[in-house]
Amino acid sequence: MQRFINNPDQVVEDTVRGFVKAHADILRLAQNPRVIVAKNAPIAGKVGVVTGGGSGHEPGFMGYTGKNMLDAVAVGELFSSPTAKSFHDAIREANGGAGVVCLYGNYAGDNMNVKMAIKLAAKDGIEVATVVANDDVCSAPPAEREKRRGVAGEIFMWKIGSAKASEGASLEEVRAIAQKAIDNCRSIGVGLGPCTLPAVGHPNFQIEPGTMEVGIGHHGEPGVRVEALKTAEEIAKDMCKIVLDDHNLPAGTEVAVLVSGLGATPLNELYILNDTIEKEIVGRGLVIHKTYVGNYFTSLEMVGATLTVLALDAEIKPLLDVEAACTIKL
Amino acid sequence: MQRFINNPDQVVEDTVRGFVKAHADILRLAQNPRVIVAKNAPIAGKVGVVTGGGSGHEPGFMGYTGKNMLDAVAVGELFSSPTAKSFHDAIREANGGAGVVCLYGNYAGDNMNVKMAIKLAAKDGIEVATVVANDDVCSAPPAEREKRRGVAGEIFMWKIGSAKASEGASLEEVRAIAQKAIDNCRSIGVGLGPCTLPAVGHPNFQIEPGTMEVGIGHHGEPGVRVEALKTAEEIAKDMCKIVLDDHNLPAGTEVAVLVSGLGATPLNELYILNDTIEKEIVGRGLVIHKTYVGNYFTSLEMVGATLTVLALDAEIKPLLDVEAACTIKL
């Protein structure tokens, strides 16, 4: 992999510095250089909304900081959880006196560090509620949904939770709507090519040319099968089948659709996938309210794409539509 | 290259279909399936703003259609000019009776087809003005600026020209401000890895691992030199030197900065470049008003990045800041 980097061990420092410079209109760096804070945060009386996760998924996680979006984000090393201290500092930065909700993905390191951060925040007198995203269908069977990983569905959880908080809702109300948002999400990833951590220098998993991995995780976690690379149409149909069979939504349900590249897949290919995805979703009698296509949640230079389908209802839909200002169009 | 495609000869058809489905809230397909039109276009009495170019550069060109942005875009085959008919149809779709300005890049095919389209439009009684973008510094020496290619600076030209048109300016006023916008732009590209046209199946140019090409064009056109791959900091300094030496702006000038990936470069690496780019620009006494970092103008799965610096003045700055609604945050 040919890269624009300096010291491979300082990729995150360099990224964060360049990121904060680019987006100083909407965010700032906290005293802890691993915490990004919305420019207007904390807002007195508003529930703070926080997330955190490993780097290498840009614009996830830090790119979703902003107005009517996340108040603070804890930044981890590449593909590693932020420290408990960083989660704790993010919580403090977001605290406007009405409690803080931490909306994060189901990974062992994040679970552990958020738990520790909550204990530290309790000493500051800050009440913290959590929602753990588990939208990645292929990472565990339906009966063990709580074991599933959190992936791009987190973006919907953040947007809907943040919009609710901006309305002046209570900590419990914000937690509940964020929980509902992620409960209403199902995602799947398909990998066509691996990625390499710069400091390691070789891919941390393999995808042989001519094959693809269906159900792959954002760090190359194994999916449900490796098979011969198919056409975009066949792949999109597979992705929809896996997501929608698990979702099992009644006809007429309105949905939001997110097709994200994993880093090195050209945008035109994501649109090619979307052409079939739309057909499949509409073919099941569902109604697409909004579609997002782009690099929303990536994994360094992984070649591949994810599909997330969010089921809307009268409560969630207007919150999804609340205008937000972060680093990417939502 | 592992890809999400169907028939390699139908990549553009499939892309456009999936694109229009994703963005039906702001745009539509014309009767000519190679013309994308803003949903509210044409606007009676407003100067229409049109562009067109080869596909494979998504979100350029089609992604910049929208409100206070382009009224219509002609879509070409991968890396090929749209036909004269498509440019003509785009002009007709954008025509609100006050004339149409066609803001496009300096490539032989586009020049020829726009000229033919203007003749066809004249028969319809539509007056068409043009601005030809030539912001790519390394494609010709300063004395032959009119020979330079148009690259990501086109985005600034479109945004500023479109904002002026939305204010109700005349055709000549819109042409003049778009010309000024591109005159105030300088860009450079650095390539770390080539791309492959799906129907061809092998890269249309080579970049040997361990090397990079400075000044490369959006289709692999040769740059000023091939050299050993350097650190992001060194590369960013080189990019700034080439752009800013050519620009030769007085200290105190306000600028907008656009760092775009070429398709397969992870977003975090663009931020790493931006960290040094910001230092270099500020180091020259320039004042950064706004920074854009992302995949704004790509070349399939090319690995690389471009830098564009736009000099602002009292006329251009407020137009850049006019809110626009297209498929990407601007």
XYZ file of C-alpha atoms in Angstrom:
660
model
C 0.000 0.000 0.000
C 1.306 3.384 -1.034
C 0.342 5.948 1.572
C 0.432 9.571 2.604
C 1.831 9.122 6.108
C 4.723 10.243 8.248
C 5.725 8.083 11.201
C 3.478 4.964 11.031
C 3.139 5.125 14.813
C 1.766 8.676 14.694
C -0.965 8.268 12.121
C -3.691 9.133 14.604
C -1.953 12.236 16.000
C -1.333 13.529 12.485
C -4.875 12.708 11.384
C -6.480 14.464 14.335
C -4.364 17.573 13.866
C -5.265 17.843 10.177
C -8.889 17.058 10.957
C -9.317 19.745 13.605
C -7.679 22.312 11.319
C -10.090 21.471 8.495
C -13.223 21.663 10.621
C -12.499 24.434 13.107
C -15.807 26.040 12.094
C -17.780 23.299 13.852
C -15.475 21.583 16.331
C -12.411 21.894 18.515
C -9.846 19.718 20.215
C -10.242 19.167 23.965
C -7.340 19.510 26.347
C -7.046 15.750 25.912
C -5.765 15.559 22.317
C -7.744 12.362 21.809
C -11.106 14.042 22.347
C -12.947 16.032 19.671
C -15.664 18.420 20.864
C -18.454 20.238 19.034
C -17.694 23.955 18.985
C -20.832 24.889 20.925
C -20.592 22.043 23.478
C -21.422 21.665 26.250
C -24.888 23.195 26.020
C -26.314 23.937 29.466
C -29.377 21.841 30.212
C -28.973 19.630 27.132
C -28.188 15.938 27.408
C -24.646 15.436 26.112
C -24.186 12.870 23.369
C -20.862 11.073 23.146
C -19.256 8.272 21.218
C -15.800 6.886 20.688
C -14.027 4.176 18.787
C -10.873 3.177 17.019
C -9.370 5.334 14.302
C -9.097 4.243 10.685
C -12.860 4.437 10.121
C -12.946 8.115 9.118
C -15.258 9.993 8.862
C -16.413 7.637 11.647
C -16.233 8.438 14.522
C -14.813 11.956 14.824
C -16.485 13.263 11.657
C -19.933 13.064 13.226
C -19.214 15.742 15.823
C -21.169 18.943 15.314
C -24.381 20.865 15.671
C -27.388 18.644 16.366
C -24.890 15.781 16.249
C -22.361 14.361 18.678
C -21.087 16.715 21.361
C -17.817 14.868 21.904
C -15.929 11.910 20.506
C -13.152 9.846 22.085
C -10.504 8.860 19.550
C -8.658 5.548 19.766
C -5.549 4.232 18.069
C -6.069 2.630 14.649
C -8.673 -0.118 15.099
C -8.356 0.122 18.919
C -10.682 1.433 21.587
C -10.109 4.880 23.044
C -8.828 4.736 26.613
C -11.182 4.959 29.585
C -9.632 8.365 30.255
C -10.528 9.592 26.772
C -14.108 8.341 27.098
C -14.238 10.013 30.510
C -12.880 13.299 29.132
C -15.364 13.166 26.237
C -18.183 12.717 28.764
C -16.965 15.711 30.753
C -16.679 17.879 27.643
C -20.248 16.971 26.642
C -21.753 17.450 30.077
C -24.229 20.310 30.195
C -25.671 19.237 33.530
C -28.484 17.051 32.212
C -26.541 13.811 31.948
C -24.609 12.261 29.073
C -25.509 9.380 26.802
C -22.666 7.324 25.349
C -23.694 5.694 22.068
C -20.999 3.257 20.961
C -20.354 -0.026 19.188
C -20.215 -3.494 20.673
C -16.497 -4.277 20.878
C -14.726 -5.722 23.908
C -12.305 -2.814 24.362
C -14.987 -0.144 24.017
C -17.295 -1.977 26.434
C -14.573 -2.184 29.041
C -13.339 1.392 28.685
C -16.827 2.924 28.642
C -17.646 1.042 31.857
C -14.554 2.448 33.532
C -15.313 5.933 32.215
C -18.817 5.779 33.659
C -17.355 5.052 37.096
C -14.988 8.001 36.756
C -17.834 10.253 35.598
C -19.968 9.177 38.562
C -17.292 10.645 40.821
C -17.770 13.941 38.961
C -21.513 13.637 39.596
C -22.297 13.050 35.919
C -25.003 10.512 35.173
C -24.164 8.464 32.074
C -26.548 6.235 30.124
C -25.350 3.959 27.325
C -26.595 2.334 24.161
C -24.462 -0.375 22.584
C -24.862 -0.721 18.831
C -25.211 -4.225 17.437
C -26.486 -3.801 13.897
C -24.071 -6.156 12.106
C -26.301 -9.097 11.166
C -23.603 -11.641 10.297
C -21.686 -11.343 13.548
C -24.130 -13.466 15.591
C -27.472 -15.249 15.074
C -30.734 -13.403 15.811
C -31.146 -15.166 19.165
C -27.838 -13.687 20.297
C -28.322 -10.198 18.957
C -26.595 -8.654 21.938
C -23.370 -10.316 20.749
C -23.461 -8.600 17.363
C -20.954 -5.889 16.451
C -21.884 -2.280 15.884
C -21.141 -0.916 12.420
C -22.530 1.837 10.193
C -25.947 1.740 11.879
C -24.229 3.743 14.598
C -24.504 6.793 12.335
C -28.295 6.579 12.458
C -28.184 5.995 16.215
C -26.012 9.109 16.642
C -28.127 11.300 14.386
C -31.428 10.318 15.930
C -30.155 10.381 19.505
C -28.476 13.742 18.966
C -31.584 15.263 17.390
C -33.649 14.154 20.368
C -31.146 15.630 22.792
C -31.223 18.928 20.881
C -34.982 19.039 21.383
C -34.370 19.189 25.129
C -35.351 15.594 25.909
C -34.327 13.928 29.162
C -31.426 11.499 29.504
C -33.829 8.551 29.599
C -35.709 9.825 26.534
C -32.492 10.238 24.566
C -31.239 6.807 25.605
C -34.537 5.190 24.672
C -34.746 6.732 21.209
C -31.106 5.888 20.443
C -31.774 2.327 21.564
C -34.814 2.196 19.319
C -32.818 3.598 16.406
C -30.169 0.888 16.642
C -32.788 -1.798 17.306
C -34.345 -0.685 14.018
C -31.026 -1.055 12.115
C -29.551 -4.028 10.315
C -26.226 -3.935 8.487
C -23.983 -6.186 6.434
C -20.490 -5.777 5.008
C -18.914 -7.368 1.960
C -15.132 -7.303 1.615
C -13.301 -7.501 -1.715
C -9.853 -6.506 -0.462
C -8.081 -6.270 2.910
C -6.368 -3.343 4.605
C -3.055 -2.908 6.344
C -2.256 -1.152 9.591
C 0.656 1.141 8.666
C 2.744 0.124 11.674
C 2.231 -3.579 10.901
C 2.964 -3.389 7.192
C 1.020 -6.418 5.993
C -2.744 -7.058 5.786
C -4.294 -8.277 9.022
C -6.504 -10.651 7.025
C -6.608 -12.002 3.472
C -9.114 -11.843 0.657
C -7.836 -13.772 -2.344
C -8.329 -12.058 -5.727
C -11.399 -13.502 -7.416
C -13.119 -14.044 -4.072
C -15.067 -11.926 -1.611
C -16.053 -12.266 2.034
C -19.738 -11.864 2.830
C -20.557 -10.568 6.305
C -17.055 -9.295 6.999
C -16.513 -6.967 9.965
C -14.954 -3.527 9.933
C -11.614 -4.904 11.057
C -11.690 -7.957 8.841
C -13.606 -10.082 11.352
C -14.710 -13.226 9.484
C -18.106 -13.205 7.835
C -20.503 -16.016 7.015
C -18.785 -17.178 3.835
C -15.987 -16.632 1.364
C -17.116 -17.146 -2.191
C -16.260 -16.313 -5.788
C -16.619 -12.615 -6.599
C -20.034 -12.070 -8.192
C -21.597 -9.217 -10.134
C -22.685 -6.101 -8.284
C -26.294 -7.097 -8.878
C -25.828 -10.520 -7.298
C -23.868 -9.082 -4.385
C -26.476 -6.390 -3.740
C -29.228 -9.001 -3.808
C -27.324 -11.122 -1.278
C -26.758 -8.121 0.968
C -30.439 -7.190 0.857
C -31.544 -10.760 1.512
C -29.349 -11.103 4.584
C -30.352 -7.708 5.982
C -34.049 -7.828 5.149
C -34.620 -11.465 6.145
C -33.188 -10.642 9.560
C -35.127 -7.372 9.700
C -38.438 -8.960 8.724
C -40.276 -5.656 8.257
C -43.946 -5.500 7.303
C -44.686 -4.211 3.781
C -45.285 -0.479 3.770
C -42.580 0.238 6.343
C -40.565 3.344 5.567
C -36.807 2.904 5.701
C -33.579 4.861 5.393
C -30.781 3.209 3.432
C -27.047 3.734 3.898
C -24.559 2.311 1.407
C -21.038 2.995 2.646
C -17.721 2.297 1.014
C -15.002 0.746 3.177
C -12.264 3.098 2.003
C -10.861 2.201 -1.419
C -14.010 1.404 -3.374
C -14.801 4.120 -5.930
C -18.039 6.013 -5.406
C -19.456 4.954 -8.772
C -19.410 1.306 -7.631
C -21.429 2.195 -4.543
C -24.036 3.758 -6.825
C -24.028 0.589 -8.951
C -24.786 -1.402 -5.802
C -27.489 1.091 -4.857
C -29.266 0.561 -8.165
C -30.022 -3.065 -7.236
C -30.416 -2.376 -3.516
C -33.228 0.060 -4.271
C -34.959 -2.504 -6.493
C -34.721 -5.203 -3.841
C -35.977 -3.015 -1.014
C -38.860 -1.615 -3.023
C -39.539 -5.168 -4.272
C -40.245 -6.203 -0.688
C -42.910 -3.532 -0.412
C -40.788 -1.203 1.700
C -40.739 2.553 1.097
C -37.386 4.326 0.897
C -37.516 7.687 2.633
C -33.860 8.618 2.248
C -30.697 7.104 0.797
C -27.099 7.855 1.741
C -24.285 6.671 -0.545
C -20.639 7.424 0.142
C -17.708 6.796 2.410
C -19.576 7.157 5.701
C -17.812 4.504 7.782
C -14.591 3.072 6.414
C -11.746 0.731 7.307
C -8.549 2.311 6.027
C -8.100 1.165 2.414
C -10.361 -1.875 2.606
C -12.129 -2.578 -0.674
C -15.759 -3.319 0.041
C -19.104 -1.901 1.010
C -21.707 -2.061 3.737
C -25.478 -1.797 3.602
C -27.520 -0.518 6.530
C -31.322 -0.429 6.564
C -33.063 1.593 9.268
C -36.791 1.077 9.817
C -38.557 4.374 10.433
C -41.649 5.187 12.411
C -43.503 8.351 13.322
C -41.083 9.031 16.159
C -37.778 8.284 14.433
C -38.433 9.743 10.986
C -38.680 13.421 11.961
C -35.576 13.051 14.140
C -33.626 11.613 11.206
C -34.721 14.635 9.194
C -33.507 17.229 11.709
C -30.784 19.255 10.036
C -27.341 18.479 11.370
C -24.000 20.122 10.726
C -21.044 17.796 10.957
C -18.139 17.147 8.574
C -20.212 15.137 6.100
C -23.616 15.607 4.506
C -26.273 13.726 6.479
C -8.870 -4.660 -8.984
C -11.822 -6.259 -7.274
C -14.956 -4.341 -8.156
C -18.677 -4.021 -7.637
C -19.742 -3.948 -11.291
C -21.992 -5.783 -13.698
C -21.217 -5.539 -17.406
C -17.951 -3.536 -17.672
C -19.414 -1.736 -20.699
C -22.406 -0.522 -18.714
C -20.705 0.971 -15.698
C -21.987 4.470 -16.477
C -25.608 3.410 -17.074
C -25.613 1.455 -13.813
C -23.928 4.281 -11.929
C -26.363 6.921 -13.148
C -29.371 4.777 -12.302
C -28.169 4.153 -8.766
C -27.168 7.809 -8.422
C -30.529 9.226 -9.446
C -32.312 6.821 -7.103
C -30.149 7.935 -4.174
C -30.628 11.654 -4.762
C -34.179 11.946 -6.049
C -34.817 14.591 -3.381
C -32.601 17.110 -5.196
C -32.279 15.958 -8.814
C -33.803 13.993 -11.661
C -32.807 12.288 -14.879
C -33.590 14.127 -18.120
C -35.197 12.374 -21.055
C -31.628 11.955 -22.256
C -30.344 9.383 -19.744
C -26.925 11.017 -19.849
C -28.169 14.298 -18.441
C -28.755 14.940 -14.720
C -30.975 17.913 -13.820
C -31.562 19.757 -10.552
C -35.072 19.034 -9.347
C -36.163 22.664 -9.484
C -34.497 23.456 -12.847
C -35.029 25.317 -15.052
C -35.831 28.406 -13.001
C -37.525 31.055 -15.116
C -35.405 34.162 -15.445
C -32.317 32.601 -13.850
C -29.143 31.996 -15.825
C -28.755 28.237 -16.188
C -25.466 26.733 -15.017
C -24.245 23.594 -16.744
C -21.207 21.369 -16.795
C -20.266 17.977 -18.130
C -17.359 15.620 -18.213
C -16.292 12.021 -18.276
C -17.513 9.566 -15.663
C -15.240 7.904 -13.128
C -14.639 11.153 -11.225
C -17.636 10.842 -8.899
C -18.933 12.849 -7.125
C -17.625 15.023 -9.995
C -19.419 15.966 -12.177
C -22.966 14.769 -11.540
C -22.763 15.067 -7.764
C -22.629 18.851 -7.902
C -26.136 19.208 -9.312
C -28.617 20.797 -6.945
C -30.021 23.883 -5.327
C -27.776 26.942 -5.705
C -25.454 24.605 -7.615
C -25.413 23.221 -11.146
C -28.749 23.093 -12.952
C -27.754 20.308 -15.321
C -24.803 18.020 -15.969
C -23.895 16.085 -19.112
C -22.482 12.665 -18.310
C -19.798 11.052 -20.466
C -18.438 7.528 -20.657
C -15.647 6.677 -18.210
C -12.883 9.259 -18.725
C -14.529 10.472 -21.991
C -16.344 13.648 -22.899
C -20.138 13.681 -22.970
C -21.486 13.899 -26.513
C -22.415 17.233 -28.096
C -26.018 16.066 -27.879
C -25.757 15.517 -24.125
C -24.168 18.941 -23.600
C -26.940 20.393 -25.780
C -29.651 18.600 -23.838
C -28.124 19.750 -20.552
C -28.180 23.332 -21.832
C -31.844 22.976 -22.789
C -32.751 21.512 -19.416
C -31.021 24.383 -17.629
C -32.466 27.127 -19.808
C -34.753 29.439 -17.871
C -34.761 32.070 -20.616
C -31.849 34.153 -19.332
C -29.079 32.250 -21.085
C -26.906 29.382 -19.951
C -23.302 29.312 -18.832
C -21.311 26.132 -19.420
C -18.464 25.783 -16.920
C -16.234 22.895 -17.904
C -12.680 21.599 -17.916
C -10.027 22.065 -20.577
C -9.974 18.719 -22.407
C -9.993 18.287 -26.183
C -13.195 16.236 -26.314
C -15.112 18.562 -24.011
C -13.950 21.633 -25.934
C -15.119 20.149 -29.216
C -18.456 18.876 -27.953
C -19.329 22.049 -26.049
C -18.639 24.072 -29.207
C -21.011 21.879 -31.201
C -23.626 22.039 -28.430
C -23.477 25.844 -28.464
C -24.282 25.850 -32.196
C -27.226 23.529 -31.608
C -28.435 25.687 -28.704
C -28.198 28.814 -30.870
C -30.778 27.247 -33.177
C -33.053 26.941 -30.129
C -32.457 30.611 -29.436
C -30.449 29.921 -26.269
C -27.438 32.115 -25.659
C -24.552 30.155 -24.140
C -21.447 31.566 -22.494
C -18.518 29.381 -21.451
C -15.703 29.274 -18.954
C -12.959 26.708 -19.467
C -11.232 25.605 -16.269
C -7.428 25.396 -16.350
C -6.358 25.195 -12.727
C -3.910 22.264 -12.997
C -0.543 23.955 -12.543
C 1.716 21.150 -13.773
C -0.016 20.642 -17.122
C 1.565 23.691 -18.787
C 3.885 26.567 -17.827
C 2.430 29.852 -16.562
C 2.904 31.547 -19.942
C 0.616 28.945 -21.518
C -2.035 28.886 -18.827
C -4.784 28.439 -21.388
C -3.328 24.996 -22.176
C -3.660 23.778 -18.606
C -6.200 21.104 -17.699
C -9.180 21.716 -15.454
C -9.309 19.671 -12.262
C -10.818 20.067 -8.789
C -10.829 23.872 -9.028
C -13.903 23.345 -11.159
C -15.842 22.720 -7.955
C -15.110 26.264 -6.765
C -15.953 27.619 -10.228
C -19.301 25.802 -10.152
C -20.168 26.849 -6.622
C -19.330 30.507 -7.124
C -20.893 30.736 -10.598
C -24.037 28.958 -9.418
C -24.391 31.194 -6.362
C -24.123 34.282 -8.568
C -26.746 32.902 -10.957
C -29.076 32.205 -8.026
C -28.797 35.876 -7.042
C -30.379 36.780 -10.376
C -27.210 37.994 -12.093
C -26.989 38.339 -15.863
C -25.314 35.808 -18.148
C -22.276 38.049 -18.517
C -22.070 38.600 -14.759
C -22.212 34.863 -14.084
C -19.630 34.118 -16.771
C -17.309 36.798 -15.417
C -17.442 35.619 -11.807
C -16.956 31.970 -12.809
C -13.957 33.031 -14.892
C -12.584 34.966 -11.952
C -13.120 31.959 -9.658
C -11.112 29.639 -11.871
C -8.480 32.315 -12.538
C -8.083 32.459 -8.755
C -7.550 28.664 -8.486
C -4.389 26.614 -8.657
C -4.331 22.827 -8.281
C -1.862 19.957 -8.228
C -2.265 16.187 -8.122
C 0.071 13.534 -6.737
C -0.439 9.933 -7.780
C 0.654 6.952 -5.695
C -1.227 4.267 -7.614
C -2.922 3.951 -11.019
C -6.492 3.032 -11.943
C -8.019 0.669 -14.438
C -10.931 1.198 -16.791
C -13.139 -1.848 -16.155
C -13.605 -2.596 -19.853
C -9.845 -2.416 -20.458
C -8.797 -4.552 -17.518
C -5.276 -3.212 -16.978
C -4.043 0.170 -15.690
C -3.833 2.868 -18.356
C -0.608 4.114 -16.774
C 1.916 2.809 -14.262
C 3.193 4.026 -10.922
C 5.840 1.688 -9.587
C 5.567 0.806 -5.888
C 7.955 2.973 -3.923
C 7.521 5.867 -6.337
C 4.982 8.619 -6.885
C 4.134 10.950 -9.747
C 4.016 14.664 -8.937
C 1.707 16.775 -11.062
C -0.240 13.816 -12.433
C -3.539 14.472 -14.224
C -6.943 13.018 -13.411
C -6.578 10.373 -16.118
C -2.945 9.587 -15.415
C -1.608 12.334 -17.663
C 2.131 12.632 -16.910
C 3.217 15.120 -14.272
C 6.437 17.004 -13.806
C 8.418 14.189 -12.212
C 8.389 10.636 -10.928
C 10.296 10.266 -7.698
C 10.710 8.085 -4.637
C 7.650 8.093 -2.374
C 8.235 10.603 0.414
C 6.566 11.282 3.742
C 3.165 13.012 3.792
C 4.850 16.092 5.212
C 7.372 16.293 2.367
C 4.695 15.634 -0.248
C 2.376 18.269 1.201
C 5.227 20.787 1.232
C 5.978 20.017 -2.428
C 2.305 20.381 -3.367
C 2.069 23.720 -1.567
C 5.295 24.991 -3.114
C 4.161 24.186 -6.652
C 0.672 25.642 -6.143
C 1.655 28.718 -4.162
C 4.725 29.639 -6.218
C 2.511 29.647 -9.298
C -0.255 31.499 -7.440
C 2.069 34.164 -6.031
C -0.528 35.670 -3.692
C 0.228 38.663 -1.484
C 0.403 37.952 2.246
C -2.920 38.488 3.946
C -4.924 37.021 1.070
C -7.799 34.865 2.222
C -8.011 31.443 0.577
C -10.194 28.351 0.437
C -8.391 25.013 0.438
C -9.608 21.770 -1.098
C -7.777 18.501 -0.433
C -9.384 15.755 -2.485
C -8.669 12.053 -2.586
C -8.422 10.414 -5.993
C -10.566 7.420 -5.090
C -8.729 4.812 -3.056
C -6.829 6.930 -0.564
C -8.274 6.662 2.946
C -9.727 9.834 4.416
C -7.311 9.829 7.351
C -4.367 10.238 4.963
C -6.003 13.306 3.427
C -6.227 14.800 6.898
C -2.538 13.970 7.458
C -1.718 15.916 4.284
C -3.958 18.761 5.446
C -2.007 19.096 8.667
C 1.113 20.163 6.747
C -0.798 21.986 4.011
C -2.343 24.254 6.606
C 1.076 24.977 8.118
C 2.576 25.822 4.726
C -0.268 28.077 3.649
C -0.383 29.941 6.936
C 3.426 30.083 6.839
C 3.190 32.128 3.659
C 1.046 34.688 5.438
C -2.184 33.558 3.789
C -5.427 33.278 5.753
C -7.500 30.105 5.403
C -11.199 30.899 5.314
C -12.472 27.387 4.669
C -11.042 23.899 4.154
C -12.610 20.956 2.357
C -11.126 17.475 2.824
C -12.623 14.396 1.218
C -13.312 12.580 -2.012
C -14.538 15.595 -3.977
C -13.111 14.794 -7.421
C -11.789 11.289 -7.989
C -10.382 9.027 -10.688
C -11.859 5.582 -10.138
C -9.571 3.762 -7.686
C -6.510 5.918 -8.231
C -4.397 6.274 -5.080
C -3.450 9.891 -4.672
C -4.598 13.349 -3.726
C -5.024 16.820 -5.143
C -4.648 20.219 -3.568
C -6.563 23.255 -4.813
C -6.085 26.755 -3.429
C -8.666 29.406 -4.298
C -7.815 33.051 -3.622
C -10.810 34.898 -2.223
C -11.804 38.532 -2.464
C -14.769 40.588 -1.313
C -16.777 39.464 -4.337
C -15.978 35.748 -4.359
C -15.970 35.011 -0.627
C -19.680 35.620 0.075
C -20.585 33.599 -3.031
C -18.493 30.660 -1.818
C -20.385 30.872 1.460
C -23.869 30.737 -0.096
C -25.536 27.580 1.139
C -25.820 24.928 -1.553
C -27.615 21.603 -1.560
C -25.990 18.971 -3.742
C -24.982 15.378 -3.009
C -21.931 16.322 -0.961
C -21.271 18.836 1.795
C -19.831 22.041 0.348
